[in-house]
């Protein structure tokens, strides 16, 4: 195994010195900032590369029947929320309504307006 170059060691020591001055809370915040930065391209890729058939497949695995999954995914797509993930939408709606994912699916099928305001602007966490 080769020895690290002096430039790499200098850069390492500089980063180490910066981090040693941070409190535990600041280190934790820095970690999450870097983690968000690292996964951002993956999240963007997932948002832009899903399809109704993938989302129906997710709903099937969550226990939503095949016929319902078609209608639910169509309603979610019409609401502009497909990029959030149909499963994510169902889980959020189920929490908001105090029901399970099947109940959330039924709510979407009976009245798509239940999706209004489900995701606040500025993020989907």
mmCIF file with all atom_site columns, C-alpha atoms in Angstrom:
data_model
loop_
_atom_site.group_PDB
_atom_site.id
_atom_site.type_symbol
_atom_site.label_atom_id
_atom_site.label_alt_id
_atom_site.label_comp_id
_atom_site.label_asym_id
_atom_site.label_entity_id
_atom_site.label_seq_id
_atom_site.pdbx_PDB_ins_code
_atom_site.Cartn_x
_atom_site.Cartn_y
_atom_site.Cartn_z
_atom_site.occupancy
_atom_site.B_iso_or_equiv
_atom_site.pdbx_formal_charge
_atom_site.auth_seq_id
_atom_site.auth_comp_id
_atom_site.auth_asym_id
_atom_site.auth_atom_id
_atom_site.pdbx_PDB_model_num
ATOM 1   C CA . UNK A 1 1   ? 0.000   0.000  0.000   1.00 0.00 ? 1   UNK A CA 1
ATOM 2   C CA . UNK A 1 2   ? 1.409   3.380  -0.963  1.00 0.00 ? 2   UNK A CA 1
ATOM 3   C CA . UNK A 1 3   ? 2.066   6.180  1.473   1.00 0.00 ? 3   UNK A CA 1
ATOM 4   C CA . UNK A 1 4   ? -0.237  9.202  1.324   1.00 0.00 ? 4   UNK A CA 1
ATOM 5   C CA . UNK A 1 5   ? 1.255   12.149 -0.498  1.00 0.00 ? 5   UNK A CA 1
ATOM 6   C CA . UNK A 1 6   ? 2.237   15.183 1.521   1.00 0.00 ? 6   UNK A CA 1
ATOM 7   C CA . UNK A 1 7   ? -0.487  17.260 -0.202  1.00 0.00 ? 7   UNK A CA 1
ATOM 8   C CA . UNK A 1 8   ? -3.103  14.766 0.908   1.00 0.00 ? 8   UNK A CA 1
ATOM 9   C CA . UNK A 1 9   ? -1.756  14.767 4.452   1.00 0.00 ? 9   UNK A CA 1
ATOM 10  C CA . UNK A 1 10  ? -1.802  18.556 4.574   1.00 0.00 ? 10  UNK A CA 1
ATOM 11  C CA . UNK A 1 11  ? -5.410  18.602 3.332   1.00 0.00 ? 11  UNK A CA 1
ATOM 12  C CA . UNK A 1 12  ? -6.367  15.923 5.862   1.00 0.00 ? 12  UNK A CA 1
ATOM 13  C CA . UNK A 1 13  ? -4.791  17.813 8.756   1.00 0.00 ? 13  UNK A CA 1
ATOM 14  C CA . UNK A 1 14  ? -6.566  21.021 7.703   1.00 0.00 ? 14  UNK A CA 1
ATOM 15  C CA . UNK A 1 15  ? -9.968  19.253 7.613   1.00 0.00 ? 15  UNK A CA 1
ATOM 16  C CA . UNK A 1 16  ? -9.207  17.565 10.920  1.00 0.00 ? 16  UNK A CA 1
ATOM 17  C CA . UNK A 1 17  ? -8.396  20.894 12.555  1.00 0.00 ? 17  UNK A CA 1
ATOM 18  C CA . UNK A 1 18  ? -11.632 22.447 11.247  1.00 0.00 ? 18  UNK A CA 1
ATOM 19  C CA . UNK A 1 19  ? -13.733 19.573 12.548  1.00 0.00 ? 19  UNK A CA 1
ATOM 20  C CA . UNK A 1 20  ? -12.032 19.403 15.945  1.00 0.00 ? 20  UNK A CA 1
ATOM 21  C CA . UNK A 1 21  ? -13.240 22.947 16.666  1.00 0.00 ? 21  UNK A CA 1
ATOM 22  C CA . UNK A 1 22  ? -16.905 21.928 16.229  1.00 0.00 ? 22  UNK A CA 1
ATOM 23  C CA . UNK A 1 23  ? -19.210 20.907 19.074  1.00 0.00 ? 23  UNK A CA 1
ATOM 24  C CA . UNK A 1 24  ? -21.053 17.595 18.970  1.00 0.00 ? 24  UNK A CA 1
ATOM 25  C CA . UNK A 1 25  ? -24.213 19.382 17.805  1.00 0.00 ? 25  UNK A CA 1
ATOM 26  C CA . UNK A 1 26  ? -22.292 21.233 15.070  1.00 0.00 ? 26  UNK A CA 1
ATOM 27  C CA . UNK A 1 27  ? -20.701 17.950 13.944  1.00 0.00 ? 27  UNK A CA 1
ATOM 28  C CA . UNK A 1 28  ? -24.123 16.321 13.814  1.00 0.00 ? 28  UNK A CA 1
ATOM 29  C CA . UNK A 1 29  ? -25.507 19.210 11.746  1.00 0.00 ? 29  UNK A CA 1
ATOM 30  C CA . UNK A 1 30  ? -22.482 19.068 9.436   1.00 0.00 ? 30  UNK A CA 1
ATOM 31  C CA . UNK A 1 31  ? -22.962 15.315 8.989   1.00 0.00 ? 31  UNK A CA 1
ATOM 32  C CA . UNK A 1 32  ? -26.603 15.735 7.952   1.00 0.00 ? 32  UNK A CA 1
ATOM 33  C CA . UNK A 1 33  ? -25.722 18.604 5.647   1.00 0.00 ? 33  UNK A CA 1
ATOM 34  C CA . UNK A 1 34  ? -23.135 16.428 3.894   1.00 0.00 ? 34  UNK A CA 1
ATOM 35  C CA . UNK A 1 35  ? -25.487 13.424 3.842   1.00 0.00 ? 35  UNK A CA 1
ATOM 36  C CA . UNK A 1 36  ? -28.227 15.524 2.202   1.00 0.00 ? 36  UNK A CA 1
ATOM 37  C CA . UNK A 1 37  ? -25.689 16.817 -0.299  1.00 0.00 ? 37  UNK A CA 1
ATOM 38  C CA . UNK A 1 38  ? -24.488 13.283 -1.078  1.00 0.00 ? 38  UNK A CA 1
ATOM 39  C CA . UNK A 1 39  ? -27.944 11.827 -1.715  1.00 0.00 ? 39  UNK A CA 1
ATOM 40  C CA . UNK A 1 40  ? -29.427 14.842 -3.541  1.00 0.00 ? 40  UNK A CA 1
ATOM 41  C CA . UNK A 1 41  ? -28.497 13.475 -6.993  1.00 0.00 ? 41  UNK A CA 1
ATOM 42  C CA . UNK A 1 42  ? -30.127 10.132 -6.120  1.00 0.00 ? 42  UNK A CA 1
ATOM 43  C CA . UNK A 1 43  ? -33.304 11.828 -4.944  1.00 0.00 ? 43  UNK A CA 1
ATOM 44  C CA . UNK A 1 44  ? -33.417 13.927 -8.125  1.00 0.00 ? 44  UNK A CA 1
ATOM 45  C CA . UNK A 1 45  ? -32.888 10.813 -10.234 1.00 0.00 ? 45  UNK A CA 1
ATOM 46  C CA . UNK A 1 46  ? -35.687 8.968  -8.446  1.00 0.00 ? 46  UNK A CA 1
ATOM 47  C CA . UNK A 1 47  ? -38.070 11.907 -8.889  1.00 0.00 ? 47  UNK A CA 1
ATOM 48  C CA . UNK A 1 48  ? -37.382 12.198 -12.582 1.00 0.00 ? 48  UNK A CA 1
ATOM 49  C CA . UNK A 1 49  ? -37.177 8.495  -13.427 1.00 0.00 ? 49  UNK A CA 1
ATOM 50  C CA . UNK A 1 50  ? -40.279 6.950  -11.978 1.00 0.00 ? 50  UNK A CA 1
ATOM 51  C CA . UNK A 1 51  ? -43.259 5.795  -13.947 1.00 0.00 ? 51  UNK A CA 1
ATOM 52  C CA . UNK A 1 52  ? -46.864 4.915  -13.224 1.00 0.00 ? 52  UNK A CA 1
ATOM 53  C CA . UNK A 1 53  ? -46.062 1.204  -13.550 1.00 0.00 ? 53  UNK A CA 1
ATOM 54  C CA . UNK A 1 54  ? -43.250 1.446  -10.988 1.00 0.00 ? 54  UNK A CA 1
ATOM 55  C CA . UNK A 1 55  ? -45.517 3.348  -8.613  1.00 0.00 ? 55  UNK A CA 1
ATOM 56  C CA . UNK A 1 56  ? -48.348 0.806  -9.061  1.00 0.00 ? 56  UNK A CA 1
ATOM 57  C CA . UNK A 1 57  ? -45.853 -1.933 -8.245  1.00 0.00 ? 57  UNK A CA 1
ATOM 58  C CA . UNK A 1 58  ? -44.928 -0.140 -5.034  1.00 0.00 ? 58  UNK A CA 1
ATOM 59  C CA . UNK A 1 59  ? -48.586 0.143  -4.040  1.00 0.00 ? 59  UNK A CA 1
ATOM 60  C CA . UNK A 1 60  ? -49.172 -3.553 -4.740  1.00 0.00 ? 60  UNK A CA 1
ATOM 61  C CA . UNK A 1 61  ? -46.332 -4.397 -2.356  1.00 0.00 ? 61  UNK A CA 1
ATOM 62  C CA . UNK A 1 62  ? -47.905 -2.121 0.239   1.00 0.00 ? 62  UNK A CA 1
ATOM 63  C CA . UNK A 1 63  ? -51.123 -4.120 0.086   1.00 0.00 ? 63  UNK A CA 1
ATOM 64  C CA . UNK A 1 64  ? -53.251 -2.023 -2.273  1.00 0.00 ? 64  UNK A CA 1
ATOM 65  C CA . UNK A 1 65  ? -55.154 -4.185 -4.759  1.00 0.00 ? 65  UNK A CA 1
ATOM 66  C CA . UNK A 1 66  ? -54.351 -4.009 -8.470  1.00 0.00 ? 66  UNK A CA 1
ATOM 67  C CA . UNK A 1 67  ? -57.528 -2.252 -9.608  1.00 0.00 ? 67  UNK A CA 1
ATOM 68  C CA . UNK A 1 68  ? -57.252 0.404  -6.902  1.00 0.00 ? 68  UNK A CA 1
ATOM 69  C CA . UNK A 1 69  ? -53.553 0.954  -7.518  1.00 0.00 ? 69  UNK A CA 1
ATOM 70  C CA . UNK A 1 70  ? -54.275 2.046  -11.102 1.00 0.00 ? 70  UNK A CA 1
ATOM 71  C CA . UNK A 1 71  ? -56.786 4.672  -10.018 1.00 0.00 ? 71  UNK A CA 1
ATOM 72  C CA . UNK A 1 72  ? -54.687 5.865  -7.082  1.00 0.00 ? 72  UNK A CA 1
ATOM 73  C CA . UNK A 1 73  ? -51.576 6.332  -9.219  1.00 0.00 ? 73  UNK A CA 1
ATOM 74  C CA . UNK A 1 74  ? -53.621 8.172  -11.855 1.00 0.00 ? 74  UNK A CA 1
ATOM 75  C CA . UNK A 1 75  ? -55.017 10.544 -9.208  1.00 0.00 ? 75  UNK A CA 1
ATOM 76  C CA . UNK A 1 76  ? -51.574 11.090 -7.678  1.00 0.00 ? 76  UNK A CA 1
ATOM 77  C CA . UNK A 1 77  ? -50.127 11.842 -11.125 1.00 0.00 ? 77  UNK A CA 1
ATOM 78  C CA . UNK A 1 78  ? -52.967 14.277 -11.875 1.00 0.00 ? 78  UNK A CA 1
ATOM 79  C CA . UNK A 1 79  ? -52.188 16.064 -8.606  1.00 0.00 ? 79  UNK A CA 1
ATOM 80  C CA . UNK A 1 80  ? -48.547 16.423 -9.704  1.00 0.00 ? 80  UNK A CA 1
ATOM 81  C CA . UNK A 1 81  ? -47.277 14.277 -6.837  1.00 0.00 ? 81  UNK A CA 1
ATOM 82  C CA . UNK A 1 82  ? -45.973 11.207 -8.666  1.00 0.00 ? 82  UNK A CA 1
ATOM 83  C CA . UNK A 1 83  ? -42.391 12.410 -8.197  1.00 0.00 ? 83  UNK A CA 1
ATOM 84  C CA . UNK A 1 84  ? -42.912 12.188 -4.432  1.00 0.00 ? 84  UNK A CA 1
ATOM 85  C CA . UNK A 1 85  ? -43.592 8.480  -4.804  1.00 0.00 ? 85  UNK A CA 1
ATOM 86  C CA . UNK A 1 86  ? -47.053 6.948  -4.603  1.00 0.00 ? 86  UNK A CA 1
ATOM 87  C CA . UNK A 1 87  ? -46.136 4.998  -1.483  1.00 0.00 ? 87  UNK A CA 1
ATOM 88  C CA . UNK A 1 88  ? -44.857 8.141  0.201   1.00 0.00 ? 88  UNK A CA 1
ATOM 89  C CA . UNK A 1 89  ? -48.079 9.943  -0.709  1.00 0.00 ? 89  UNK A CA 1
ATOM 90  C CA . UNK A 1 90  ? -50.185 7.114  0.736   1.00 0.00 ? 90  UNK A CA 1
ATOM 91  C CA . UNK A 1 91  ? -48.216 6.961  3.968   1.00 0.00 ? 91  UNK A CA 1
ATOM 92  C CA . UNK A 1 92  ? -48.483 10.733 4.453   1.00 0.00 ? 92  UNK A CA 1
ATOM 93  C CA . UNK A 1 93  ? -52.198 10.726 3.740   1.00 0.00 ? 93  UNK A CA 1
ATOM 94  C CA . UNK A 1 94  ? -52.760 7.733  6.032   1.00 0.00 ? 94  UNK A CA 1
ATOM 95  C CA . UNK A 1 95  ? -50.985 9.554  8.876   1.00 0.00 ? 95  UNK A CA 1
ATOM 96  C CA . UNK A 1 96  ? -52.932 12.741 8.258   1.00 0.00 ? 96  UNK A CA 1
ATOM 97  C CA . UNK A 1 97  ? -56.268 10.874 8.211   1.00 0.00 ? 97  UNK A CA 1
ATOM 98  C CA . UNK A 1 98  ? -55.429 8.408  10.985  1.00 0.00 ? 98  UNK A CA 1
ATOM 99  C CA . UNK A 1 99  ? -55.965 5.361  8.789   1.00 0.00 ? 99  UNK A CA 1
ATOM 100 C CA . UNK A 1 100 ? -53.917 2.674  7.063   1.00 0.00 ? 100 UNK A CA 1
ATOM 101 C CA . UNK A 1 101 ? -52.620 2.767  3.464   1.00 0.00 ? 101 UNK A CA 1
ATOM 102 C CA . UNK A 1 102 ? -55.686 0.946  2.129   1.00 0.00 ? 102 UNK A CA 1
ATOM 103 C CA . UNK A 1 103 ? -57.903 3.553  3.762   1.00 0.00 ? 103 UNK A CA 1
ATOM 104 C CA . UNK A 1 104 ? -55.764 6.310  2.259   1.00 0.00 ? 104 UNK A CA 1
ATOM 105 C CA . UNK A 1 105 ? -56.050 4.669  -1.169  1.00 0.00 ? 105 UNK A CA 1
ATOM 106 C CA . UNK A 1 106 ? -59.838 4.528  -0.814  1.00 0.00 ? 106 UNK A CA 1
ATOM 107 C CA . UNK A 1 107 ? -59.886 8.198  0.202   1.00 0.00 ? 107 UNK A CA 1
ATOM 108 C CA . UNK A 1 108 ? -57.915 9.166  -2.911  1.00 0.00 ? 108 UNK A CA 1
ATOM 109 C CA . UNK A 1 109 ? -60.265 7.183  -5.120  1.00 0.00 ? 109 UNK A CA 1
ATOM 110 C CA . UNK A 1 110 ? -63.360 8.752  -3.591  1.00 0.00 ? 110 UNK A CA 1
ATOM 111 C CA . UNK A 1 111 ? -62.075 12.338 -3.512  1.00 0.00 ? 111 UNK A CA 1
ATOM 112 C CA . UNK A 1 112 ? -58.742 13.399 -5.011  1.00 0.00 ? 112 UNK A CA 1
ATOM 113 C CA . UNK A 1 113 ? -58.945 16.725 -3.170  1.00 0.00 ? 113 UNK A CA 1
ATOM 114 C CA . UNK A 1 114 ? -57.713 14.876 -0.082  1.00 0.00 ? 114 UNK A CA 1
ATOM 115 C CA . UNK A 1 115 ? -54.264 15.226 -1.656  1.00 0.00 ? 115 UNK A CA 1
ATOM 116 C CA . UNK A 1 116 ? -54.428 19.031 -1.449  1.00 0.00 ? 116 UNK A CA 1
ATOM 117 C CA . UNK A 1 117 ? -51.815 20.471 0.876   1.00 0.00 ? 117 UNK A CA 1
ATOM 118 C CA . UNK A 1 118 ? -50.310 17.069 1.633   1.00 0.00 ? 118 UNK A CA 1
ATOM 119 C CA . UNK A 1 119 ? -46.805 18.308 0.901   1.00 0.00 ? 119 UNK A CA 1
ATOM 120 C CA . UNK A 1 120 ? -45.844 21.768 2.091   1.00 0.00 ? 120 UNK A CA 1
ATOM 121 C CA . UNK A 1 121 ? -43.887 23.795 -0.400  1.00 0.00 ? 121 UNK A CA 1
ATOM 122 C CA . UNK A 1 122 ? -40.145 23.620 0.041   1.00 0.00 ? 122 UNK A CA 1
ATOM 123 C CA . UNK A 1 123 ? -39.643 19.950 0.817   1.00 0.00 ? 123 UNK A CA 1
ATOM 124 C CA . UNK A 1 124 ? -41.093 16.524 1.266   1.00 0.00 ? 124 UNK A CA 1
ATOM 125 C CA . UNK A 1 125 ? -39.600 15.285 4.529   1.00 0.00 ? 125 UNK A CA 1
#
